[in-house]
Structure formats: structure tokens, C-alpha cells
């Protein structure tokens, strides 16, 4: 018995070729539909847009001058009588002060917020790729359990027939059947039921995890029987030897590049602390008439103030050194990110290549041998020339091999999905289209 009559391996390893489904067939959950739903319903993406809007608003605010300060008071009051007309210098004052920040600190503060806002589109792009990877993995786990359940349920009928044959032979004593053959057949049926229970448990767990992304209603649907060709594609040769420069277009790396630009603005901001901060002030003083009725002239004052950043050793110098150190740390983090992506991508390449070898071995050699062995053992038993236990073991071995092949196909597709995330936005690696969700 083959794993599936339509399982072939032409241009794509393990591709499933399916006949068209009848019009009345219940709707199935396609992988592309699940990815689209997960991305459209992801609240993180909306949060990122809101964060970007907030940073852009702050960029405008940080580039504006500080609000002027107004003071109202009374100056030069005589302390013996507090009579406002007693002394000629007594006056009611109103003044305004405008502070002018150091150097280009306003423009740089605004530029930093703009750079921080520029990080968000890359983070959203990276999030979409991560959602695609996560949903693909969950969908494939549901697919694996669904295919395995269907395969075992198909084979359960065969084991039920074997049990019936063993019972009939034992009852008639015509085939040399023994009581232990009947027990063995019943035992294997019980084991199949247990495997089905475990698979149903795994499927339910994966569906609940998938429901977090696409909602419980869609997660309850049976997944489509075919794996998309994008996840069954022959692996591009030679990628493992590609240098780290191939990964600099990954959205997470571009987000880090944007953060590095923001850190470089921080360095420029720290340099502005060596420049003085200016202020301009103006004050108007009103004086009442003298006790003899003589008019007194009102007074007006204007001035310019600035601080003297001359003791820089323990403040400005330290802050500048800290900003430079943070910038270098961000550059180091970028190097570590690229190395991590490259290592994970090469590990995925190695796993895919080994899985390709195993799938080819199973499809071309092992499964045909298992099928031939199972058929021969059953034929020998039917001809009263073989052992029932051997026939059952052969069928179980064939079933286990078929289930393992399904698991390997799912594992290969998962690794290719991970590889697609790790190499997101690299021009020579095909990937799912995200144009619909671009900003």
C-alpha cells in the first residue's frame, strides 16, 4: 500500500498532485488565506503605525522653540510702609523671556524622532515575515496531523480485515490461526486508536494556536490537502556559500541600520552641549506719580543671557563618550544580527538538503520495499505459508514509514518557510508576495 496514490516526485520533492474537488465539498483553509487573515488582523501592525505617527508628531514638537516665559511682579517696594508711591524706584513689572536651545539641538532632536519613526516600517515588514513563518509552521502542523490521521484511518480498515481473517481462521481452524493471532490483531487495532487519539490531540492544540492568528472559526476548517508549491520548490543551489552581504536587505537588519542612524544623531546632540544656551528677555516697569503729583517715566529693560559650558570634564565629555559607545554597541549588534541570520539560514539549508535525501530514499526505495514486503507477508499468510505476526509487523512498518514521510515533508516545508523568513527581501530568493500590505 503506497502512502497516497497521487504522491509523486517530479520537479518538486514530495509534491502533492490533487484532482479538483467537487463543488459541494466543504471549504478548506488554504495556507495563503491563513497568512492573509493573520496579517490583516494582526494588532501589532496597527500599534506600529500608531507608534510611527506618535514619533512624527514628537519630531515636529521637538523642533519648535520652547514657550516664552512671562513674569509679573512688583519691584523695589519700600519695606517700612509698602506704599507704592513713596519711592521713585517702586514699579509694577511685566516681563518676557525666550530661551534659545544650544546650537542645532532642536533640529537634531527633531531629526532623531524622524529616524526613530523610520524604524517602524522595517519592523512592520519584519513582523509580516515573522507572522508568515509562524502561521506557515502552524498550518503545516495541522496538515501533518490531518494527513497522518487520514492515512491511519484508511489503514484501520485493513487491520480490521486482518482481525476478521484471524478470528475466522481461528474459529474454523482452516488456516492454522492461533488465539495469539487474534489477540495480536486486536492489540494493533488498539494501538492505532491510541495513535489517532494522540494525533487528534496534537491537531487540536495546533488549531488553537492557529486560532490566535486567524480566529477560531477559520482555524476549525480542514486544511487543504496540497502544500503550496512555494514550500515544495527545489532548493536554490549554492546559497549556503553566499556571504553575509546577501542578508543586509533583511527588514530586521534595515531596522537596525535605522536605529544606528538615530544613535549617530545622539552623538551630534551630545556635541551641542559644548555650545552655550541663549536667552532673550524684556521687561516693562510701570511707576505711579510722585507724592507731589509729578509724572514718573515708566522703565523698560532688555537683556541677553547665556551659560558658560567650560567645566566639561565630568558632564559633556562623559555624555559624548557614552553616546559614541552606544553607537558602536549598535553597530556591533548589527554584526551579531547578520551572523545569527546567516547561521540559522545555513542550518536550514543543511536540514533541507538532508531531508531531500531522506524523502528521495523513502519515495524511491524504502516505501516500495516496505509495500512489497507487506504484500509478500500477507500473501504467505493467506497461503498458510507464513506467520500472522510477521504479516502484521510488515503492515505496521509500512504504515510507520508512510507517516514518517508525511512528517519529513512537513518538516522540510517548515524549514523552507524559516529559510524564507531568514532571507526576506533578498532579490535572488523567491518568496511570498507581500505587496498588498506594503506601506
CSV table of C-alpha atoms in Angstrom, one decimal, residues 188-344:
chain,number,residue,atom,x,y,z
A,188,UNK,CA,-2.7,-3.5,16.9
A,189,UNK,CA,-6.1,-2.0,16.4
A,190,UNK,CA,-6.0,-0.6,19.9
A,191,UNK,CA,-2.6,0.9,19.2
A,192,UNK,CA,-3.9,2.5,16.1
A,193,UNK,CA,-6.7,4.0,18.1
A,194,UNK,CA,-4.2,5.4,20.6
A,195,UNK,CA,-2.1,6.9,17.8
A,196,UNK,CA,-5.2,8.5,16.4
A,197,UNK,CA,-6.0,9.9,19.9
A,198,UNK,CA,-2.5,11.4,20.1
A,199,UNK,CA,-2.8,12.9,16.6
A,200,UNK,CA,-6.2,14.4,17.3
A,201,UNK,CA,-4.7,15.9,20.5
A,202,UNK,CA,-1.8,17.4,18.5
A,203,UNK,CA,-4.2,18.7,15.8
A,204,UNK,CA,-6.5,20.3,18.4
A,205,UNK,CA,-3.5,22.0,20.1
A,206,UNK,CA,-2.2,23.4,16.8
A,207,UNK,CA,-5.6,24.6,15.7
A,208,UNK,CA,-5.9,26.5,19.0
A,209,UNK,CA,-2.5,28.1,18.4
A,210,UNK,CA,-3.5,28.9,14.8
A,211,UNK,CA,-6.8,30.5,16.1
A,212,UNK,CA,-4.8,33.1,17.8
A,213,UNK,CA,-3.8,34.4,14.4
A,214,UNK,CA,-6.8,33.8,12.2
A,215,UNK,CA,-9.7,33.4,14.6
A,216,UNK,CA,-11.4,30.2,15.9
A,217,UNK,CA,-13.9,29.9,13.0
A,218,UNK,CA,-11.3,29.6,10.3
A,219,UNK,CA,-9.0,27.5,12.5
A,220,UNK,CA,-11.7,24.8,12.7
A,221,UNK,CA,-11.7,24.3,8.9
A,222,UNK,CA,-9.9,21.3,7.4
A,223,UNK,CA,-6.7,22.5,5.8
A,224,UNK,CA,-6.2,21.9,2.1
A,225,UNK,CA,-4.6,18.6,1.1
A,226,UNK,CA,-1.9,20.2,-1.0
A,227,UNK,CA,1.1,22.0,0.2
A,228,UNK,CA,1.8,25.2,-1.8
A,229,UNK,CA,4.4,24.8,-4.5
A,230,UNK,CA,6.4,27.6,-2.9
A,231,UNK,CA,7.1,25.3,0.0
A,232,UNK,CA,7.9,22.3,-2.2
A,233,UNK,CA,10.3,24.1,-4.6
A,234,UNK,CA,13.7,22.6,-5.4
A,235,UNK,CA,16.1,24.4,-3.1
A,236,UNK,CA,18.3,27.1,-4.7
A,237,UNK,CA,21.8,25.7,-5.1
A,238,UNK,CA,24.8,27.5,-3.7
A,239,UNK,CA,23.0,29.8,-1.2
A,240,UNK,CA,24.9,28.4,1.7
A,241,UNK,CA,28.2,29.9,0.3
A,242,UNK,CA,26.7,33.3,0.0
A,243,UNK,CA,28.4,36.0,2.0
A,244,UNK,CA,26.8,38.0,4.8
A,245,UNK,CA,26.2,40.9,2.4
A,246,UNK,CA,23.2,39.0,1.0
A,247,UNK,CA,21.4,39.5,4.3
A,248,UNK,CA,21.7,43.3,4.7
A,249,UNK,CA,18.4,43.7,3.0
A,250,UNK,CA,16.6,41.7,5.7
A,251,UNK,CA,14.0,44.0,7.4
A,252,UNK,CA,15.4,43.4,10.8
A,253,UNK,CA,18.8,44.5,9.6
A,254,UNK,CA,17.4,47.6,7.9
A,255,UNK,CA,15.6,48.4,11.2
A,256,UNK,CA,18.9,48.2,13.0
A,257,UNK,CA,20.5,50.4,10.4
A,258,UNK,CA,17.8,53.0,11.0
A,259,UNK,CA,18.5,52.7,14.8
A,260,UNK,CA,22.2,53.2,14.1
A,261,UNK,CA,21.3,56.4,12.2
A,262,UNK,CA,19.3,57.6,15.2
A,263,UNK,CA,22.3,56.8,17.5
A,264,UNK,CA,24.6,58.9,15.3
A,265,UNK,CA,22.2,61.8,15.8
A,266,UNK,CA,22.5,61.3,19.5
A,267,UNK,CA,26.3,61.8,19.1
A,268,UNK,CA,25.7,65.1,17.4
A,269,UNK,CA,23.2,66.1,20.1
A,270,UNK,CA,25.8,65.4,22.7
A,271,UNK,CA,28.3,67.7,20.9
A,272,UNK,CA,25.7,70.5,21.1
A,273,UNK,CA,26.2,70.5,24.9
A,274,UNK,CA,29.5,72.3,24.4
A,275,UNK,CA,27.7,75.3,22.9
A,276,UNK,CA,26.0,77.9,25.1
A,277,UNK,CA,22.3,78.2,25.6
A,278,UNK,CA,21.0,81.6,24.9
A,279,UNK,CA,18.0,83.6,26.3
A,280,UNK,CA,16.5,86.9,25.4
A,281,UNK,CA,14.5,88.9,28.0
A,282,UNK,CA,12.5,92.1,28.0
A,283,UNK,CA,10.8,93.8,31.0
A,284,UNK,CA,8.4,96.8,31.3
A,285,UNK,CA,8.1,98.6,34.6
A,286,UNK,CA,5.1,100.9,35.4
A,287,UNK,CA,5.6,103.7,38.1
A,288,UNK,CA,2.9,105.7,39.8
A,289,UNK,CA,3.0,109.5,40.1
A,290,UNK,CA,5.2,111.0,42.8
A,291,UNK,CA,3.5,112.2,46.0
A,292,UNK,CA,3.7,115.8,44.7
A,293,UNK,CA,1.8,114.7,41.6
A,294,UNK,CA,4.8,114.8,39.2
A,295,UNK,CA,4.8,112.2,36.5
A,296,UNK,CA,7.4,109.5,36.6
A,297,UNK,CA,8.7,107.8,33.5
A,298,UNK,CA,8.0,104.1,33.1
A,299,UNK,CA,11.0,101.9,32.7
A,300,UNK,CA,11.9,99.3,30.0
A,301,UNK,CA,14.7,96.7,30.3
A,302,UNK,CA,16.1,94.2,27.7
A,303,UNK,CA,18.9,91.7,28.0
A,304,UNK,CA,20.6,88.6,26.6
A,305,UNK,CA,21.8,85.7,28.7
A,306,UNK,CA,23.8,82.6,28.1
A,307,UNK,CA,25.6,80.0,30.1
A,308,UNK,CA,29.3,79.1,30.0
A,309,UNK,CA,29.9,75.4,29.4
A,310,UNK,CA,33.5,75.5,30.4
A,311,UNK,CA,33.6,72.7,33.0
A,312,UNK,CA,33.0,69.8,30.6
A,313,UNK,CA,35.2,67.1,32.0
A,314,UNK,CA,32.5,65.3,34.1
A,315,UNK,CA,29.4,66.1,32.2
A,316,UNK,CA,29.6,67.0,28.5
A,317,UNK,CA,32.7,64.8,27.8
A,318,UNK,CA,31.2,61.9,29.6
A,319,UNK,CA,27.8,62.2,27.8
A,320,UNK,CA,29.6,62.4,24.5
A,321,UNK,CA,31.7,59.3,25.3
A,322,UNK,CA,28.5,57.5,26.3
A,323,UNK,CA,26.8,58.4,23.0
A,324,UNK,CA,29.7,57.2,21.0
A,325,UNK,CA,29.9,53.9,23.0
A,326,UNK,CA,26.2,53.3,22.4
A,327,UNK,CA,26.7,54.0,18.7
A,328,UNK,CA,29.5,51.4,18.5
A,329,UNK,CA,27.4,48.9,20.5
A,330,UNK,CA,24.5,49.3,18.0
A,331,UNK,CA,27.0,48.6,15.1
A,332,UNK,CA,28.2,45.5,16.9
A,333,UNK,CA,24.6,44.4,17.4
A,334,UNK,CA,24.1,44.7,13.7
A,335,UNK,CA,27.1,42.4,13.0
A,336,UNK,CA,25.8,39.9,15.5
A,337,UNK,CA,22.3,40.0,13.9
A,338,UNK,CA,23.8,39.3,10.4
A,339,UNK,CA,25.9,36.4,11.8
A,340,UNK,CA,22.8,35.0,13.5
A,341,UNK,CA,20.7,35.2,10.4
A,342,UNK,CA,23.4,33.6,8.3
A,343,UNK,CA,24.0,30.8,10.8
A,344,UNK,CA,20.3,30.0,11.0
